[in-house]
């Protein structure tokens, strides 16, 4: 039907962990790719920092340090950006789109910080901008959210989107290790980097939460909008407490539509990343080691979960190739794919207004009336208690309290208040409880 | 960029469990849908059998019994088929495509029986034919397989694709119920139909297996090619035996690429449906009640799982709407989406050549030499034993044998042979073991 056209020419920016696997797949899957696109995909050039490095399977003649020149070349149809970071990635992608090229990227940091600029450019120049690999690596997640659930109404997205922290928390849960010990093991096994800040402090998860919230709720969200708490403070006692509740501690990225009285869109969205307890019966609870999974609750589709490897060169490259084929088909067909829409423009609500539940573990003095004093503190902030359990006696006396749902501001005011009580010797553990209705 | 165009007109064939929810979503999601498509979607007509029935939210003026007239009307752009069955659905869809309309369907039976005819028509007339809802209801699965994994190489698909049988097996596992008791409970709760044949005999799962195999391996597969065993013979003893192995029994749809010495495509595909044991640590093991999940193993992406509601009016309609938007965007853009490709044309191998593992539970006489006689029978067919366990003594003496991987023909010859041994009083349970490497 369509006239035959020559091969589509792909410029690859970056040839590291992900880029080198993209090169491999372009070669190994060449026939399948050509069959799906309708014409072969051809590597036009590979931009790197250190051109002298030997790169398996890469024709040295294609390697260049002139990324800027490469993205503006006339014989390039599509640009794949796997350099990472804000600059020069942003400028290169903007240049590419300005000269009519479509872009595939895995760059979560950039999308979460300044996605709006990129989406605006895509719209202005009629270019595609695809980024499946930016969230949860190989797991096909953004495309289903964007395309399959387009006729549905997403209420909530709950995700384990960082493999490093899931590995650490899983070790703490199964082996009883403390955070530092589990982190060292993760580093030794290559699951955590030498500087683990981006992972353990939740920055990586927050970037992904912003991208997911934007897609799920058609509303602009940046990483800076995301309430973020990492896992460095999670103690063996927290994990043991979770076990006692038949729960497990996971670092969750949560994107939630906050309902309003009238109107289907709700009065805003809550986007947050923190360690929380979820029941062991929740599908996310069985996500072990460095795997990722994202649980989506939609009005008609109900509960969905997407599970798989969240990182790694080959899995991430698999997602890049999926996008590359979609973009290539659009180039061949002459129509760009769906552009990011943020027409809902819902406000991102502050954490204090987010409604959640707390688990609070207190070391208390063993006197008559302690429970009454503690309960009084909850009542003062209009937080109602779902269950309370007293453990031990004397010096060891402890109270475990689980609240009903309440605004986070009220819950944290309760914790402040408890800290000030004479009968409370220590607030040993505070953790949010998620994944229940 | 594109000139404004009028609303896209949708003809709905069938307005039952799924169709009535499609109508609801078209109304409730109208704004979101119009934003994504670029123009509103409008219901042009609704074909049913019993026009006199009152249908909530459906304008009676749109209802017709003349489905044939509706699909060929000039003012219809897209046809949604949710009647089900082979005819008149097939003729109606062919007519629609012949007159240039794209089609969205949830009809797994028809696709698995005669998908080739439909795909050929789609290709010939340049029409879209989308069918996400046909497999695993709301779970976005076909689109990820078709589009996201297009640059990858799928080795295996393992799915729980029938909610009724999963509900029954889950009851048998958690409550210790027998098959009949669990079936009755499923019927009482509406999880099983009065005539449960299509579900419990594996016909429904086999249709879905055919559709999945075709997509995963780019090769034509029909329901008749699928080796099919249902769950009616699964006994409480089988389920208990699985527990003893730290496994759970699931009805699995398995699509596997069978490797060959040379060549990446393999020497064929194996497509089968049967109850099998999988380890409790496998992500599919925790799929409870009537949920569905599909586990995909791909070369680069690694292990992926897609989980969600496999049926029900609203979930299925959610998937239909996702397809409808994709098709509508293609109509607006003037280019059809990817056409089903079956360029690989791999043979479907007979079950006897499929390599799998058996769990065999034997009641044996308690004599010296029983184990040797039994082991001899395995050796005769070149099946090697991974583990054997003797339980009980005297009248109660039992052997539990788990094999290594071997061709199914050899494994079933072993079982035949065992039945003929004097020292084997009964072959109490035989079950395949899947989900392990
Ligand atoms: N790794 C994963 O598992 C994973 C998963 C999901 C998403 N991602 C994302 O994928 C992207 C790439 O990650 P990666 O792990 O592949 O990174 P990487 O291994 O560090 O590779 C980066 C590549 O970019 C090149 N590069 C750096 N600065 C450059 C510049 N100014 N001009 C041209 N080339 C430059 C490097 O060149 P040299 O080779 O010469 O140093 C290297 O080839 C990031 O956005 C990351 O967030 C990665
Ligand atoms: N239900 C599910 O959970 C589910 C899940 C996945 C896929 N599906 C698939 O979705 C399709 C529809 O299923 P369903 O459960 O919605 O079926 P259903 O409730 O039985 O509805 C069938 C509809 O088709 C109409 N119809 C029957 N014969 C017709 C004819 N000759 N001409 C015009 N209309 C006719 C019926 O009209 P009347 O209303 O007048 O009887 C009814 O509205 C099937 O292919 C099924 O496999 C269903």
CSV table of C-alpha atoms in Angstrom, one decimal, chain B residues 197-428:
chain,number,residue,atom,x,y,z
B,197,UNK,CA,-17.7,-27.0,30.1
B,198,UNK,CA,-15.9,-24.2,28.2
B,199,UNK,CA,-14.0,-23.2,31.3
B,200,UNK,CA,-13.3,-26.4,33.2
B,201,UNK,CA,-12.4,-28.4,30.1
B,202,UNK,CA,-9.9,-25.8,29.1
B,203,UNK,CA,-11.6,-24.7,25.8
B,204,UNK,CA,-11.6,-21.0,26.8
B,205,UNK,CA,-8.0,-21.2,27.9
B,206,UNK,CA,-7.0,-23.0,24.7
B,207,UNK,CA,-8.5,-20.2,22.6
B,208,UNK,CA,-6.5,-17.7,24.5
B,209,UNK,CA,-3.4,-19.8,24.3
B,210,UNK,CA,-3.7,-19.8,20.5
B,211,UNK,CA,-4.1,-16.1,20.3
B,212,UNK,CA,-1.1,-15.5,22.7
B,213,UNK,CA,1.1,-18.0,20.8
B,214,UNK,CA,0.4,-16.3,17.5
B,215,UNK,CA,1.3,-12.9,18.8
B,216,UNK,CA,4.4,-14.0,20.8
B,217,UNK,CA,5.9,-16.1,18.0
B,218,UNK,CA,4.5,-14.4,14.8
B,219,UNK,CA,3.3,-17.7,13.7
B,220,UNK,CA,-0.3,-18.9,12.9
B,221,UNK,CA,-1.9,-21.0,15.7
B,222,UNK,CA,-5.5,-22.0,16.0
B,223,UNK,CA,-7.4,-23.4,18.9
B,224,UNK,CA,-7.4,-26.8,17.2
B,225,UNK,CA,-3.5,-26.8,17.4
B,226,UNK,CA,-3.6,-26.5,21.2
B,227,UNK,CA,-3.1,-29.6,23.3
B,228,UNK,CA,-5.8,-29.2,25.9
B,229,UNK,CA,-6.6,-30.9,29.3
B,230,UNK,CA,-9.1,-29.5,31.7
B,231,UNK,CA,-9.3,-29.6,35.5
B,232,UNK,CA,-12.1,-32.0,36.0
B,233,UNK,CA,-9.7,-34.8,36.9
B,234,UNK,CA,-7.8,-32.7,39.4
B,235,UNK,CA,-8.3,-34.3,42.8
B,236,UNK,CA,-7.8,-33.2,46.4
B,237,UNK,CA,-4.9,-35.7,46.4
B,238,UNK,CA,-3.2,-33.9,43.5
B,239,UNK,CA,-3.6,-30.5,45.3
B,240,UNK,CA,-2.3,-32.0,48.6
B,241,UNK,CA,0.6,-33.6,46.7
B,242,UNK,CA,1.5,-30.2,45.2
B,243,UNK,CA,1.4,-28.7,48.7
B,244,UNK,CA,3.9,-31.4,49.8
B,245,UNK,CA,6.2,-30.2,47.0
B,246,UNK,CA,5.7,-26.6,48.0
B,247,UNK,CA,3.8,-26.1,44.8
B,248,UNK,CA,0.3,-25.1,43.8
B,249,UNK,CA,-1.9,-26.5,41.0
B,250,UNK,CA,-2.9,-23.9,38.3
B,251,UNK,CA,-4.5,-24.3,34.9
B,252,UNK,CA,-1.8,-23.0,32.7
B,253,UNK,CA,-1.8,-21.8,29.1
B,254,UNK,CA,1.7,-22.4,27.9
B,255,UNK,CA,3.2,-21.1,24.7
B,256,UNK,CA,6.8,-22.0,24.2
B,257,UNK,CA,9.5,-21.7,21.6
B,258,UNK,CA,11.3,-25.0,21.2
B,259,UNK,CA,14.9,-24.3,20.6
B,260,UNK,CA,16.8,-25.9,17.7
B,261,UNK,CA,20.5,-26.3,17.1
B,262,UNK,CA,20.9,-23.4,14.7
B,263,UNK,CA,18.7,-20.4,14.1
B,264,UNK,CA,17.1,-18.1,16.5
B,265,UNK,CA,13.5,-18.9,15.8
B,266,UNK,CA,13.6,-22.5,17.1
B,267,UNK,CA,12.3,-25.6,15.5
B,268,UNK,CA,8.7,-25.0,16.4
B,269,UNK,CA,6.3,-23.9,19.1
B,270,UNK,CA,4.5,-25.9,21.8
B,271,UNK,CA,1.1,-24.6,22.7
B,272,UNK,CA,-0.8,-26.4,25.5
B,273,UNK,CA,-3.3,-26.0,28.3
B,274,UNK,CA,-3.3,-28.2,31.3
B,275,UNK,CA,-3.3,-28.2,35.1
B,276,UNK,CA,0.3,-28.2,36.4
B,277,UNK,CA,2.2,-27.7,39.6
B,278,UNK,CA,4.2,-24.5,39.9
B,279,UNK,CA,6.4,-23.6,42.8
B,280,UNK,CA,4.8,-21.4,45.4
B,281,UNK,CA,7.6,-18.9,44.9
B,282,UNK,CA,6.7,-18.4,41.3
B,283,UNK,CA,4.9,-15.0,40.8
B,284,UNK,CA,1.9,-16.9,39.2
B,285,UNK,CA,1.4,-19.0,42.4
B,286,UNK,CA,0.1,-16.0,44.3
B,287,UNK,CA,-2.7,-15.3,41.7
B,288,UNK,CA,-5.8,-16.0,43.8
B,289,UNK,CA,-9.5,-16.3,43.2
B,290,UNK,CA,-10.7,-15.4,39.7
B,291,UNK,CA,-7.8,-13.2,38.8
B,292,UNK,CA,-5.7,-13.8,35.7
B,293,UNK,CA,-2.0,-13.3,35.2
B,294,UNK,CA,0.3,-13.9,32.3
B,295,UNK,CA,4.0,-14.5,32.8
B,296,UNK,CA,6.3,-13.7,29.8
B,297,UNK,CA,9.9,-14.7,29.5
B,298,UNK,CA,11.8,-12.8,26.9
B,299,UNK,CA,15.4,-12.8,26.0
B,300,UNK,CA,16.2,-9.2,26.9
B,301,UNK,CA,13.3,-8.1,29.0
B,302,UNK,CA,13.6,-11.1,31.3
B,303,UNK,CA,10.6,-12.2,33.3
B,304,UNK,CA,7.5,-10.0,33.1
B,305,UNK,CA,4.1,-10.5,34.6
B,306,UNK,CA,0.8,-8.9,33.8
B,307,UNK,CA,-2.0,-9.3,36.4
B,308,UNK,CA,-5.6,-8.3,36.7
B,309,UNK,CA,-9.2,-9.1,36.3
B,310,UNK,CA,-9.7,-11.5,33.4
B,311,UNK,CA,-13.3,-11.0,32.8
B,312,UNK,CA,-16.4,-9.0,33.8
B,313,UNK,CA,-18.3,-6.4,31.9
B,314,UNK,CA,-16.5,-3.3,33.2
B,315,UNK,CA,-12.9,-4.6,33.0
B,316,UNK,CA,-13.5,-6.0,29.5
B,317,UNK,CA,-15.1,-2.8,28.3
B,318,UNK,CA,-12.1,-0.9,29.6
B,319,UNK,CA,-9.9,-2.9,27.3
B,320,UNK,CA,-12.3,-2.4,24.4
B,321,UNK,CA,-12.2,1.3,24.9
B,322,UNK,CA,-8.4,1.3,24.9
B,323,UNK,CA,-8.5,-0.4,21.5
B,324,UNK,CA,-11.3,1.9,20.3
B,325,UNK,CA,-9.1,5.0,21.0
B,326,UNK,CA,-6.1,3.4,19.2
B,327,UNK,CA,-8.3,2.6,16.2
B,328,UNK,CA,-9.9,6.0,16.3
B,329,UNK,CA,-6.6,7.7,16.3
B,330,UNK,CA,-5.5,5.7,13.3
B,331,UNK,CA,-8.7,6.7,11.5
B,332,UNK,CA,-8.1,10.4,12.3
B,333,UNK,CA,-4.4,10.0,11.3
B,334,UNK,CA,-5.3,8.1,8.1
B,335,UNK,CA,-2.9,5.2,8.8
B,336,UNK,CA,-3.9,1.8,10.1
B,337,UNK,CA,-2.0,0.3,13.0
B,338,UNK,CA,0.3,-2.7,12.8
B,339,UNK,CA,-1.3,-5.7,11.0
B,340,UNK,CA,-0.9,-9.1,12.5
B,341,UNK,CA,2.2,-10.7,11.2
B,342,UNK,CA,2.8,-14.4,11.0
B,343,UNK,CA,5.9,-14.3,9.0
B,344,UNK,CA,7.7,-16.8,11.2
B,345,UNK,CA,5.4,-19.7,10.2
B,346,UNK,CA,6.8,-22.1,12.8
B,347,UNK,CA,5.3,-25.5,13.1
B,348,UNK,CA,3.2,-26.3,16.1
B,349,UNK,CA,4.8,-29.4,17.6
B,350,UNK,CA,2.8,-32.4,18.8
B,351,UNK,CA,2.5,-32.7,22.6
B,352,UNK,CA,4.6,-35.9,22.6
B,353,UNK,CA,7.6,-33.8,21.6
B,354,UNK,CA,7.0,-31.2,24.2
B,355,UNK,CA,9.6,-31.3,26.9
B,356,UNK,CA,8.3,-31.1,30.4
B,357,UNK,CA,8.6,-32.6,33.9
B,358,UNK,CA,6.3,-35.1,35.7
B,359,UNK,CA,5.3,-35.5,39.3
B,360,UNK,CA,4.1,-39.1,39.8
B,361,UNK,CA,2.6,-40.4,43.0
B,362,UNK,CA,2.4,-44.2,43.3
B,363,UNK,CA,0.7,-46.5,45.8
B,364,UNK,CA,3.2,-49.4,45.9
B,365,UNK,CA,3.6,-52.8,47.6
B,366,UNK,CA,6.0,-52.6,50.5
B,367,UNK,CA,8.5,-55.2,49.2
B,368,UNK,CA,12.2,-55.0,48.8
B,369,UNK,CA,13.1,-54.1,45.3
B,370,UNK,CA,10.0,-51.9,44.5
B,371,UNK,CA,12.1,-48.8,44.0
B,372,UNK,CA,14.5,-50.7,41.7
B,373,UNK,CA,11.6,-52.0,39.6
B,374,UNK,CA,10.1,-48.5,39.4
B,375,UNK,CA,13.4,-46.9,38.6
B,376,UNK,CA,13.9,-49.5,35.9
B,377,UNK,CA,10.7,-48.3,34.2
B,378,UNK,CA,11.9,-44.7,34.1
B,379,UNK,CA,15.3,-45.8,32.7
B,380,UNK,CA,13.7,-47.9,30.0
B,381,UNK,CA,12.2,-44.7,28.5
B,382,UNK,CA,15.3,-42.6,29.2
B,383,UNK,CA,13.6,-40.5,31.7
B,384,UNK,CA,15.8,-39.4,34.5
B,385,UNK,CA,14.6,-39.0,38.0
B,386,UNK,CA,15.3,-35.8,39.9
B,387,UNK,CA,14.0,-36.9,43.3
B,388,UNK,CA,12.1,-39.8,44.8
B,389,UNK,CA,10.6,-39.9,48.2
B,390,UNK,CA,9.1,-42.9,50.0
B,391,UNK,CA,6.2,-42.3,52.3
B,392,UNK,CA,4.5,-44.7,54.7
B,393,UNK,CA,4.9,-48.4,55.1
B,394,UNK,CA,3.0,-51.6,54.4
B,395,UNK,CA,-0.5,-51.1,52.9
B,396,UNK,CA,0.2,-47.4,52.9
B,397,UNK,CA,3.5,-47.4,51.1
B,398,UNK,CA,3.8,-44.7,48.6
B,399,UNK,CA,6.4,-43.3,46.2
B,400,UNK,CA,6.6,-39.7,45.1
B,401,UNK,CA,8.8,-39.3,42.0
B,402,UNK,CA,9.7,-36.1,40.3
B,403,UNK,CA,11.4,-36.4,36.9
B,404,UNK,CA,13.9,-34.2,35.1
B,405,UNK,CA,12.8,-32.7,31.8
B,406,UNK,CA,11.9,-35.2,29.1
B,407,UNK,CA,9.7,-35.5,26.1
B,408,UNK,CA,6.0,-35.9,27.1
B,409,UNK,CA,5.8,-39.0,25.0
B,410,UNK,CA,8.5,-40.7,27.0
B,411,UNK,CA,6.9,-39.5,30.3
B,412,UNK,CA,3.5,-40.8,29.4
B,413,UNK,CA,5.0,-44.1,28.3
B,414,UNK,CA,6.6,-44.4,31.7
B,415,UNK,CA,3.2,-43.8,33.4
B,416,UNK,CA,1.7,-46.6,31.1
B,417,UNK,CA,4.5,-48.9,32.1
B,418,UNK,CA,4.1,-48.1,35.8
B,419,UNK,CA,0.4,-49.0,35.6
B,420,UNK,CA,1.4,-52.5,34.4
B,421,UNK,CA,3.8,-53.2,37.2
B,422,UNK,CA,2.7,-55.8,39.9
B,423,UNK,CA,4.4,-53.8,42.6
B,424,UNK,CA,2.5,-50.6,41.7
B,425,UNK,CA,-1.0,-50.8,43.2
B,426,UNK,CA,-2.2,-47.5,41.8
B,427,UNK,CA,-0.9,-44.5,40.0
B,428,UNK,CA,-2.5,-42.1,42.4
